[in-house]
Every structure is written in structure tokens, then in C-alpha cells.
mmCIF file of C-alpha atoms and ligand atoms in Angstrom:
data_model
loop_
_atom_site.group_PDB
_atom_site.id
_atom_site.type_symbol
_atom_site.label_atom_id
_atom_site.label_comp_id
_atom_site.label_asym_id
_atom_site.label_seq_id
_atom_site.Cartn_x
_atom_site.Cartn_y
_atom_site.Cartn_z
ATOM 1 C CA UNK E 1 77.806 83.845 79.022
ATOM 2 C CA UNK E 2 78.988 80.397 78.635
ATOM 3 C CA UNK E 3 79.642 78.390 81.932
ATOM 4 C CA UNK E 4 82.891 76.720 80.573
ATOM 5 C CA UNK E 5 84.199 80.178 79.775
ATOM 6 C CA UNK E 6 83.824 81.235 83.450
ATOM 7 C CA UNK E 7 85.209 78.187 84.831
ATOM 8 C CA UNK E 8 88.305 78.334 82.542
ATOM 9 C CA UNK E 9 89.056 81.833 83.942
ATOM 10 C CA UNK E 10 88.229 80.784 87.599
ATOM 11 C CA UNK E 11 90.536 77.752 87.313
ATOM 12 C CA UNK E 12 93.373 79.940 86.224
ATOM 13 C CA UNK E 13 92.874 82.244 89.443
ATOM 14 C CA UNK E 14 92.327 79.007 91.661
ATOM 15 C CA UNK E 15 95.830 77.972 90.439
ATOM 16 C CA UNK E 16 97.364 80.930 92.030
ATOM 17 C CA UNK E 17 95.371 81.228 95.191
ATOM 18 C CA UNK E 18 92.835 79.434 97.225
ATOM 19 C CA UNK E 19 91.689 82.500 99.232
ATOM 20 C CA UNK E 20 87.886 82.819 99.098
ATOM 21 C CA UNK E 21 87.014 86.472 98.763
ATOM 22 C CA UNK E 22 83.370 87.248 100.105
ATOM 23 C CA UNK E 23 83.382 90.932 98.934
ATOM 24 C CA UNK E 24 84.250 92.091 95.440
ATOM 25 C CA UNK E 25 85.089 95.762 94.677
ATOM 26 C CA UNK E 26 85.297 97.419 91.448
ATOM 27 C CA UNK E 27 87.190 100.641 91.527
ATOM 28 C CA UNK E 28 86.302 103.442 88.908
ATOM 29 C CA UNK E 29 88.365 106.060 87.255
ATOM 30 C CA UNK E 30 91.028 107.528 89.541
ATOM 31 C CA UNK E 31 89.761 105.487 92.519
ATOM 32 C CA UNK E 32 92.284 102.475 91.986
ATOM 33 C CA UNK E 33 94.307 103.607 95.001
ATOM 34 C CA UNK E 34 92.512 101.525 97.489
ATOM 35 C CA UNK E 35 94.134 98.464 96.223
ATOM 36 C CA UNK E 36 97.434 99.694 97.647
ATOM 37 C CA UNK E 37 96.064 99.239 101.007
ATOM 38 C CA UNK E 38 95.210 95.400 100.670
ATOM 39 C CA UNK E 39 97.190 93.256 103.020
ATOM 40 C CA UNK E 40 98.859 89.899 101.976
ATOM 41 C CA UNK E 41 97.902 90.806 98.187
ATOM 42 C CA UNK E 42 98.063 88.547 95.246
ATOM 43 C CA UNK E 43 97.958 90.535 92.077
ATOM 44 C CA UNK E 44 96.693 88.870 88.842
ATOM 45 C CA UNK E 45 96.633 90.771 85.647
ATOM 46 C CA UNK E 46 93.504 90.565 83.522
ATOM 47 C CA UNK E 47 95.901 89.900 80.569
ATOM 48 C CA UNK E 48 97.076 86.642 82.050
ATOM 49 C CA UNK E 49 93.572 85.321 82.640
ATOM 50 C CA UNK E 50 92.033 83.239 79.966
ATOM 51 C CA UNK E 51 89.064 84.797 78.164
ATOM 52 C CA UNK E 52 89.488 88.362 79.967
ATOM 53 C CA UNK E 53 89.328 91.584 77.772
ATOM 54 C CA UNK E 54 92.094 93.954 78.231
ATOM 55 C CA UNK E 55 91.465 97.433 79.901
ATOM 56 C CA UNK E 56 92.763 100.272 77.897
ATOM 57 C CA UNK E 57 91.744 103.413 79.819
ATOM 58 C CA UNK E 58 94.087 105.835 81.614
ATOM 59 C CA UNK E 59 93.533 105.565 85.387
ATOM 60 C CA UNK E 60 92.577 101.753 85.221
ATOM 61 C CA UNK E 61 95.473 99.503 86.242
ATOM 62 C CA UNK E 62 93.929 96.353 84.777
ATOM 63 C CA UNK E 63 94.294 93.764 87.411
ATOM 64 C CA UNK E 64 92.492 91.785 90.143
ATOM 65 C CA UNK E 65 94.025 92.295 93.690
ATOM 66 C CA UNK E 66 93.006 89.563 96.137
ATOM 67 C CA UNK E 67 93.786 89.882 99.979
ATOM 68 C CA UNK E 68 92.543 91.216 103.247
ATOM 69 C CA UNK E 69 90.949 94.630 103.745
ATOM 70 C CA UNK E 70 89.459 95.798 106.849
ATOM 71 C CA UNK E 71 89.634 92.241 108.279
ATOM 72 C CA UNK E 72 87.830 90.680 105.320
ATOM 73 C CA UNK E 73 88.834 88.676 102.235
ATOM 74 C CA UNK E 74 88.102 90.838 99.235
ATOM 75 C CA UNK E 75 88.864 90.750 95.530
ATOM 76 C CA UNK E 76 89.403 94.175 93.856
ATOM 77 C CA UNK E 77 89.126 95.033 90.298
ATOM 78 C CA UNK E 78 91.663 97.713 89.954
ATOM 79 C CA UNK E 79 90.454 98.952 86.510
ATOM 80 C CA UNK E 80 87.318 97.823 84.732
ATOM 81 C CA UNK E 81 86.049 97.194 81.248
ATOM 82 C CA UNK E 82 83.711 99.502 79.257
ATOM 83 C CA UNK E 83 81.347 99.155 76.409
ATOM 84 C CA UNK E 84 83.134 102.073 74.585
ATOM 85 C CA UNK E 85 86.308 100.125 74.389
ATOM 86 C CA UNK E 86 84.513 97.763 72.007
ATOM 87 C CA UNK E 87 83.779 94.948 74.388
ATOM 88 C CA UNK E 88 80.359 93.185 74.024
ATOM 89 C CA UNK E 89 77.988 93.602 76.732
ATOM 90 C CA UNK E 90 78.220 89.888 77.526
ATOM 91 C CA UNK E 91 82.037 90.056 78.047
ATOM 92 C CA UNK E 92 81.391 92.920 80.626
ATOM 93 C CA UNK E 93 79.575 90.217 82.738
ATOM 94 C CA UNK E 94 82.590 87.810 82.774
ATOM 95 C CA UNK E 95 84.477 89.236 85.759
ATOM 96 C CA UNK E 96 81.340 89.442 87.910
ATOM 97 C CA UNK E 97 80.589 85.804 87.232
ATOM 98 C CA UNK E 98 84.277 85.136 88.079
ATOM 99 C CA UNK E 99 84.027 86.870 91.409
ATOM 100 C CA UNK E 100 80.681 85.016 92.095
ATOM 101 C CA UNK E 101 82.420 81.670 91.322
ATOM 102 C CA UNK E 102 85.269 82.530 93.419
ATOM 103 C CA UNK E 103 82.816 82.940 96.501
ATOM 104 C CA UNK E 104 81.874 86.731 96.353
ATOM 105 C CA UNK E 105 78.506 87.417 97.951
ATOM 106 C CA UNK E 106 78.624 91.366 98.138
ATOM 107 C CA UNK E 107 79.674 93.542 95.352
ATOM 108 C CA UNK E 108 80.711 97.222 95.765
ATOM 109 C CA UNK E 109 80.712 99.053 92.453
ATOM 110 C CA UNK E 110 82.112 102.497 92.079
ATOM 111 C CA UNK E 111 82.551 105.031 89.411
ATOM 112 C CA UNK E 112 83.402 108.554 88.275
ATOM 113 C CA UNK E 113 80.032 110.285 87.088
ATOM 114 C CA UNK E 114 78.887 113.658 85.956
ATOM 115 C CA UNK E 115 76.469 115.373 88.255
ATOM 116 C CA UNK E 116 73.124 115.951 86.674
ATOM 117 C CA UNK E 117 71.232 116.916 89.805
ATOM 118 C CA UNK E 118 72.098 120.633 90.459
ATOM 119 C CA UNK E 119 72.287 120.033 94.124
ATOM 120 C CA UNK E 120 75.542 118.127 93.664
ATOM 121 C CA UNK E 121 78.984 119.684 93.424
ATOM 122 C CA UNK E 122 82.149 117.990 92.202
ATOM 123 C CA UNK E 123 83.777 115.873 94.961
ATOM 124 C CA UNK E 124 80.450 114.721 96.143
ATOM 125 C CA UNK E 125 79.884 110.990 96.724
ATOM 126 C CA UNK E 126 76.518 109.486 95.721
ATOM 127 C CA UNK E 127 74.961 106.155 96.773
ATOM 128 C CA UNK E 128 73.268 104.690 93.751
ATOM 129 C CA UNK E 129 69.607 103.961 94.506
ATOM 130 C CA UNK E 130 68.724 102.785 91.250
ATOM 131 C CA UNK E 131 69.833 103.030 87.611
ATOM 132 C CA UNK E 132 68.525 103.589 83.909
ATOM 133 C CA UNK E 133 70.052 101.625 81.277
ATOM 134 C CA UNK E 134 70.213 104.088 78.564
ATOM 135 C CA UNK E 135 72.506 101.824 76.244
ATOM 136 C CA UNK E 136 69.698 99.823 74.793
ATOM 137 C CA UNK E 137 71.743 96.639 75.093
ATOM 138 C CA UNK E 138 71.989 94.104 77.842
ATOM 139 C CA UNK E 139 74.730 91.716 78.990
ATOM 140 C CA UNK E 140 72.205 89.115 79.421
ATOM 141 C CA UNK E 141 71.064 88.832 75.750
ATOM 142 C CA UNK E 142 71.760 85.450 74.311
ATOM 143 C CA UNK E 143 71.401 82.046 75.739
ATOM 144 C CA UNK E 144 70.808 81.802 79.480
ATOM 145 C CA UNK E 145 72.515 79.446 81.620
ATOM 146 C CA UNK E 146 70.372 78.555 84.714
ATOM 147 C CA UNK E 147 73.431 77.508 86.647
ATOM 148 C CA UNK E 148 74.246 81.237 86.643
ATOM 149 C CA UNK E 149 70.856 82.818 87.231
ATOM 150 C CA UNK E 150 67.366 82.954 85.852
ATOM 151 C CA UNK E 151 66.229 84.204 82.298
ATOM 152 C CA UNK E 152 64.284 87.118 83.739
ATOM 153 C CA UNK E 153 66.173 88.376 86.721
ATOM 154 C CA UNK E 154 64.188 90.773 89.025
ATOM 155 C CA UNK E 155 65.635 94.304 89.045
ATOM 156 C CA UNK E 156 63.257 95.978 91.468
ATOM 157 C CA UNK E 157 65.886 96.012 94.186
ATOM 158 C CA UNK E 158 69.015 96.006 92.209
ATOM 159 C CA UNK E 159 70.928 98.006 94.757
ATOM 160 C CA UNK E 160 70.792 96.457 98.167
ATOM 161 C CA UNK E 161 68.812 98.394 100.777
ATOM 162 C CA UNK E 162 70.750 96.650 103.439
ATOM 163 C CA UNK E 163 74.118 97.796 102.058
ATOM 164 C CA UNK E 164 72.797 101.320 101.408
ATOM 165 C CA UNK E 165 71.764 101.546 105.065
ATOM 166 C CA UNK E 166 75.267 100.379 106.117
ATOM 167 C CA UNK E 167 76.884 102.869 103.789
ATOM 168 C CA UNK E 168 74.600 105.694 105.225
ATOM 169 C CA UNK E 169 75.398 104.804 108.783
ATOM 170 C CA UNK E 170 79.251 104.611 108.189
ATOM 171 C CA UNK E 171 79.338 107.983 106.318
ATOM 172 C CA UNK E 172 77.447 109.527 109.173
ATOM 173 C CA UNK E 173 80.071 108.158 111.691
ATOM 174 C CA UNK E 174 82.778 109.497 109.438
ATOM 175 C CA UNK E 175 81.087 112.889 109.048
ATOM 176 C CA UNK E 176 81.160 112.383 105.210
ATOM 177 C CA UNK E 177 78.114 114.028 103.639
ATOM 178 C CA UNK E 178 76.962 111.398 101.145
ATOM 179 C CA UNK E 179 74.195 112.048 98.514
ATOM 180 C CA UNK E 180 71.764 109.421 96.872
ATOM 181 C CA UNK E 181 70.417 109.330 93.522
ATOM 182 C CA UNK E 182 69.810 107.534 90.269
ATOM 183 C CA UNK E 183 72.613 106.597 87.848
ATOM 184 C CA UNK E 184 72.082 106.675 84.107
ATOM 185 C CA UNK E 185 74.439 104.972 81.821
ATOM 186 C CA UNK E 186 75.365 106.343 78.349
ATOM 187 C CA UNK E 187 77.602 104.519 76.107
ATOM 188 C CA UNK E 188 80.262 107.213 75.740
ATOM 189 C CA UNK E 189 83.093 107.597 75.024
ATOM 190 C CA UNK E 190 82.246 111.317 74.246
ATOM 191 C CA UNK E 191 80.719 113.302 77.069
ATOM 192 C CA UNK E 192 76.861 114.175 76.625
ATOM 193 C CA UNK E 193 75.548 117.207 74.961
ATOM 194 C CA UNK E 194 73.901 119.905 77.158
ATOM 195 C CA UNK E 195 70.487 118.712 75.483
ATOM 196 C CA UNK E 196 71.163 115.171 76.509
ATOM 197 C CA UNK E 197 71.850 116.207 80.022
ATOM 198 C CA UNK E 198 68.448 118.043 80.190
ATOM 199 C CA UNK E 199 66.847 115.008 78.912
ATOM 200 C CA UNK E 200 68.569 112.786 81.515
ATOM 201 C CA UNK E 201 67.318 115.141 84.244
ATOM 202 C CA UNK E 202 63.738 114.911 82.942
ATOM 203 C CA UNK E 203 64.137 111.199 82.840
ATOM 204 C CA UNK E 204 65.018 111.047 86.474
ATOM 205 C CA UNK E 205 68.826 110.653 86.441
ATOM 206 C CA UNK E 206 70.975 112.375 88.964
ATOM 207 C CA UNK E 207 74.216 111.197 87.723
ATOM 208 C CA UNK E 208 75.469 110.028 84.386
ATOM 209 C CA UNK E 209 78.434 107.828 83.477
ATOM 210 C CA UNK E 210 79.723 105.106 81.104
ATOM 211 C CA UNK E 211 80.024 102.060 83.080
ATOM 212 C CA UNK E 212 78.487 100.073 86.146
ATOM 213 C CA UNK E 213 75.057 99.259 84.647
ATOM 214 C CA UNK E 214 76.110 96.003 82.831
ATOM 215 C CA UNK E 215 78.085 94.835 85.918
ATOM 216 C CA UNK E 216 75.065 95.466 88.108
ATOM 217 C CA UNK E 217 72.885 93.649 85.771
ATOM 218 C CA UNK E 218 75.142 90.535 85.761
ATOM 219 C CA UNK E 219 75.507 90.895 89.571
ATOM 220 C CA UNK E 220 71.726 90.773 89.999
ATOM 221 C CA UNK E 221 71.560 87.780 87.532
ATOM 222 C CA UNK E 222 73.932 85.755 89.684
ATOM 223 C CA UNK E 223 72.303 86.963 93.030
ATOM 224 C CA UNK E 224 74.992 89.320 94.481
ATOM 225 C CA UNK E 225 73.983 92.059 96.897
ATOM 226 C CA UNK E 226 75.315 95.366 95.159
ATOM 227 C CA UNK E 227 76.328 98.572 96.584
ATOM 228 C CA UNK E 228 76.988 101.192 94.190
ATOM 229 C CA UNK E 229 78.848 104.463 94.798
ATOM 230 C CA UNK E 230 79.450 107.346 92.166
ATOM 231 C CA UNK E 231 82.168 109.917 92.727
ATOM 232 C CA UNK E 232 80.673 113.206 91.200
ATOM 233 C CA UNK E 233 83.870 114.334 89.408
ATOM 234 C CA UNK E 234 82.216 117.201 87.322
ATOM 235 C CA UNK E 235 78.948 118.896 86.729
ATOM 236 C CA UNK E 236 77.580 117.240 83.459
ATOM 237 C CA UNK E 237 77.700 119.083 80.225
ATOM 238 C CA UNK E 238 75.887 122.514 79.984
ATOM 239 C CA UNK E 239 75.288 122.807 83.731
ATOM 240 C CA UNK E 240 78.382 124.878 84.238
ATOM 241 C CA UNK E 241 79.727 127.151 81.347
ATOM 242 C CA UNK E 242 83.012 124.954 80.723
ATOM 243 C CA UNK E 243 84.105 122.142 78.675
ATOM 244 C CA UNK E 244 84.564 118.641 80.138
ATOM 245 C CA UNK E 245 87.734 116.515 80.087
ATOM 246 C CA UNK E 246 89.108 113.350 81.484
ATOM 247 C CA UNK E 247 92.007 115.062 83.249
ATOM 248 C CA UNK E 248 89.358 117.006 85.367
ATOM 249 C CA UNK E 249 87.626 113.744 86.118
ATOM 250 C CA UNK E 250 90.982 112.171 87.273
ATOM 251 C CA UNK E 251 91.825 115.207 89.355
ATOM 252 C CA UNK E 252 88.630 115.283 91.266
ATOM 253 C CA UNK E 253 88.525 111.573 92.077
ATOM 254 C CA UNK E 254 92.098 111.986 93.193
ATOM 255 C CA UNK E 255 90.982 114.741 95.739
ATOM 256 C CA UNK E 256 88.285 112.619 97.257
ATOM 257 C CA UNK E 257 90.355 109.377 97.549
ATOM 258 C CA UNK E 258 91.078 109.733 101.206
ATOM 259 C CA UNK E 259 87.339 110.134 102.258
ATOM 260 C CA UNK E 260 86.468 107.353 99.666
ATOM 261 C CA UNK E 261 89.105 105.040 101.040
ATOM 262 C CA UNK E 262 87.873 105.530 104.669
ATOM 263 C CA UNK E 263 84.255 105.079 103.489
ATOM 264 C CA UNK E 264 84.974 101.780 101.574
ATOM 265 C CA UNK E 265 87.161 100.509 104.556
ATOM 266 C CA UNK E 266 84.306 101.069 107.045
ATOM 267 C CA UNK E 267 81.666 99.660 104.788
ATOM 268 C CA UNK E 268 83.803 96.558 104.217
ATOM 269 C CA UNK E 269 84.278 96.253 108.016
ATOM 270 C CA UNK E 270 80.587 96.410 108.541
ATOM 271 C CA UNK E 271 79.351 93.924 105.943
HETATM 272 N N1 HPA V 1 79.539 112.114 81.763
HETATM 273 C C1 HPA V 1 79.810 110.818 81.411
HETATM 274 N N2 HPA V 1 80.656 110.023 82.208
HETATM 275 C C2 HPA V 1 81.439 110.603 83.093
HETATM 276 C C3 HPA V 1 81.158 112.097 83.274
HETATM 277 C C4 HPA V 1 80.283 112.724 82.598
HETATM 278 O O1 HPA V 1 80.219 114.014 82.811
HETATM 279 N N3 HPA V 1 82.171 112.339 84.333
HETATM 280 C C5 HPA V 1 82.721 111.176 84.571
HETATM 281 N N4 HPA V 1 82.266 110.257 83.870
#
């Protein structure tokens, strides 16, 4: 990612607000409602920002919301970009670098995911301990800009243990049962086959989805602390004897939204 590309996007946002957000939050499918609770909010449509791709998926609003949440300055991505929409991996890193340049230090990444671990049930929330990049592509391929980060970023602690501990404590206090596991990214947009899900289980995946990994790689590249939370919206293909569809994903994420909101609210308060 070219430094000038990022600066151009950041300058546009800086022309609208000089709030310095310290926490970035990416809201996954059906989880966008938290953005309604932001105080003193400024909304900036992705389509107005130079160089940003356009979000095309149902359930993704396509805008940055900047303001106060739980007493902190935050920037929320209400809707994200996916590889399966035809975006390059490199472009998926742009919003992360924009948030970094605006002042973000901690990034909370959320998504809807299929449960591969059979101890999970739809509606569970899972803290992402680690991930598997099953896309065989990487947002950092290409020229590296040392200003942003190193050529070979360390990924041995991609998800911050400190933030995981905060999330566990907060969920305990809220009486929300939270799972932990490994997130594996497939390109999508089709859901997986039952054979692929059996493979993912053997490889160590607990949940499967079509996002998050490129963003977390970029976040580690530019030294953000990352917390990842998956909302298990369905059991992955072949685990239950029923077909998968996006409406079910949206319905379950809608059902967990209150718990999810409380959790994010208190985590932000504790960071
Ligand atoms: N597979 C991939 N992505 C998903 C799923 C799934 O089962 N559910 C929600 N996002």
C-alpha cells in the first residue's frame, strides 16, 4: 500500500473532523447496529473518501462513524470490504491504515462465522485466539513501506492477550458465556462443502468465515493491538442436516446484538 494513497484518504477525513479516535471497531454482518449508539457522531460514507472501495453486501452500511462510545473516542467501520467482492487483498488493508493514521491504537474486529467446533451453538460469541489464512494471498504482498510497518511482521501474537483478558473479564461480569477459538478464512462467497468443513476441523479451525484475516494482518503490520470476536451465526456445512443461507446469518446476528453491544461497550470502557 502506497503511503500517498493512505494520506489522501486521511486528509479527506481530517477535513471533516479533528477528533482523534483511539479505538477502531469493525462491525461484521448484521452487527452494525452498535454504530447507532455513538454519541456526537460524524458519519463519513466510504463512497466519499478518495481511494476507498465500495461495500456491496446486504447488512453492511458502508460508512465510517466517528464519535464517543463508552467514554472513548472511537471510529467504527459500519460495514467492511471483502475479498469475494472483487477487492484486492491490498485494498482491504487501506481502512486499517487510515484508522492507524487517524490515531487508532486498538482495533476490535468482529464478524459472523460458521461454527466448526461442535461444542459451539448458533448465537455463541467466540474470542479469536488465532487465525489460519486459507486464502493463499496476503494484503502485504508488493512493495513494503517501512513508514507503515516492517517487511516481515511477526504474527505469533496477532490477537492481543491483554485484550483477550479484558474481554473475558468483561463477559464474566456480564454473565455472557464466551467461547475461544481459531478462525479460518475462506474466500467465499459460496459457503463451504461438508468435506471442506471436516478438513478445517482437522486443520484446527473452530470457526470459518470470509473476512477479518486481511484486516488483522494489516493491523499487525502497523502495530495495532487487535481483539477479534466472531458471532457464530450457524453451524458450518454438514454439521447439521440443513442448508445455509445469508438470511439465517443475519437473523442470528440480529438476535445476539444486545449481548454483543453490552460486551463491546464494556470492553471499550476497559481499554
Ligand atoms: N461459512 C463462511 N462464512 C460464514 C458462515 C459460514 O458457515 N457463516 C457466516 N459467515
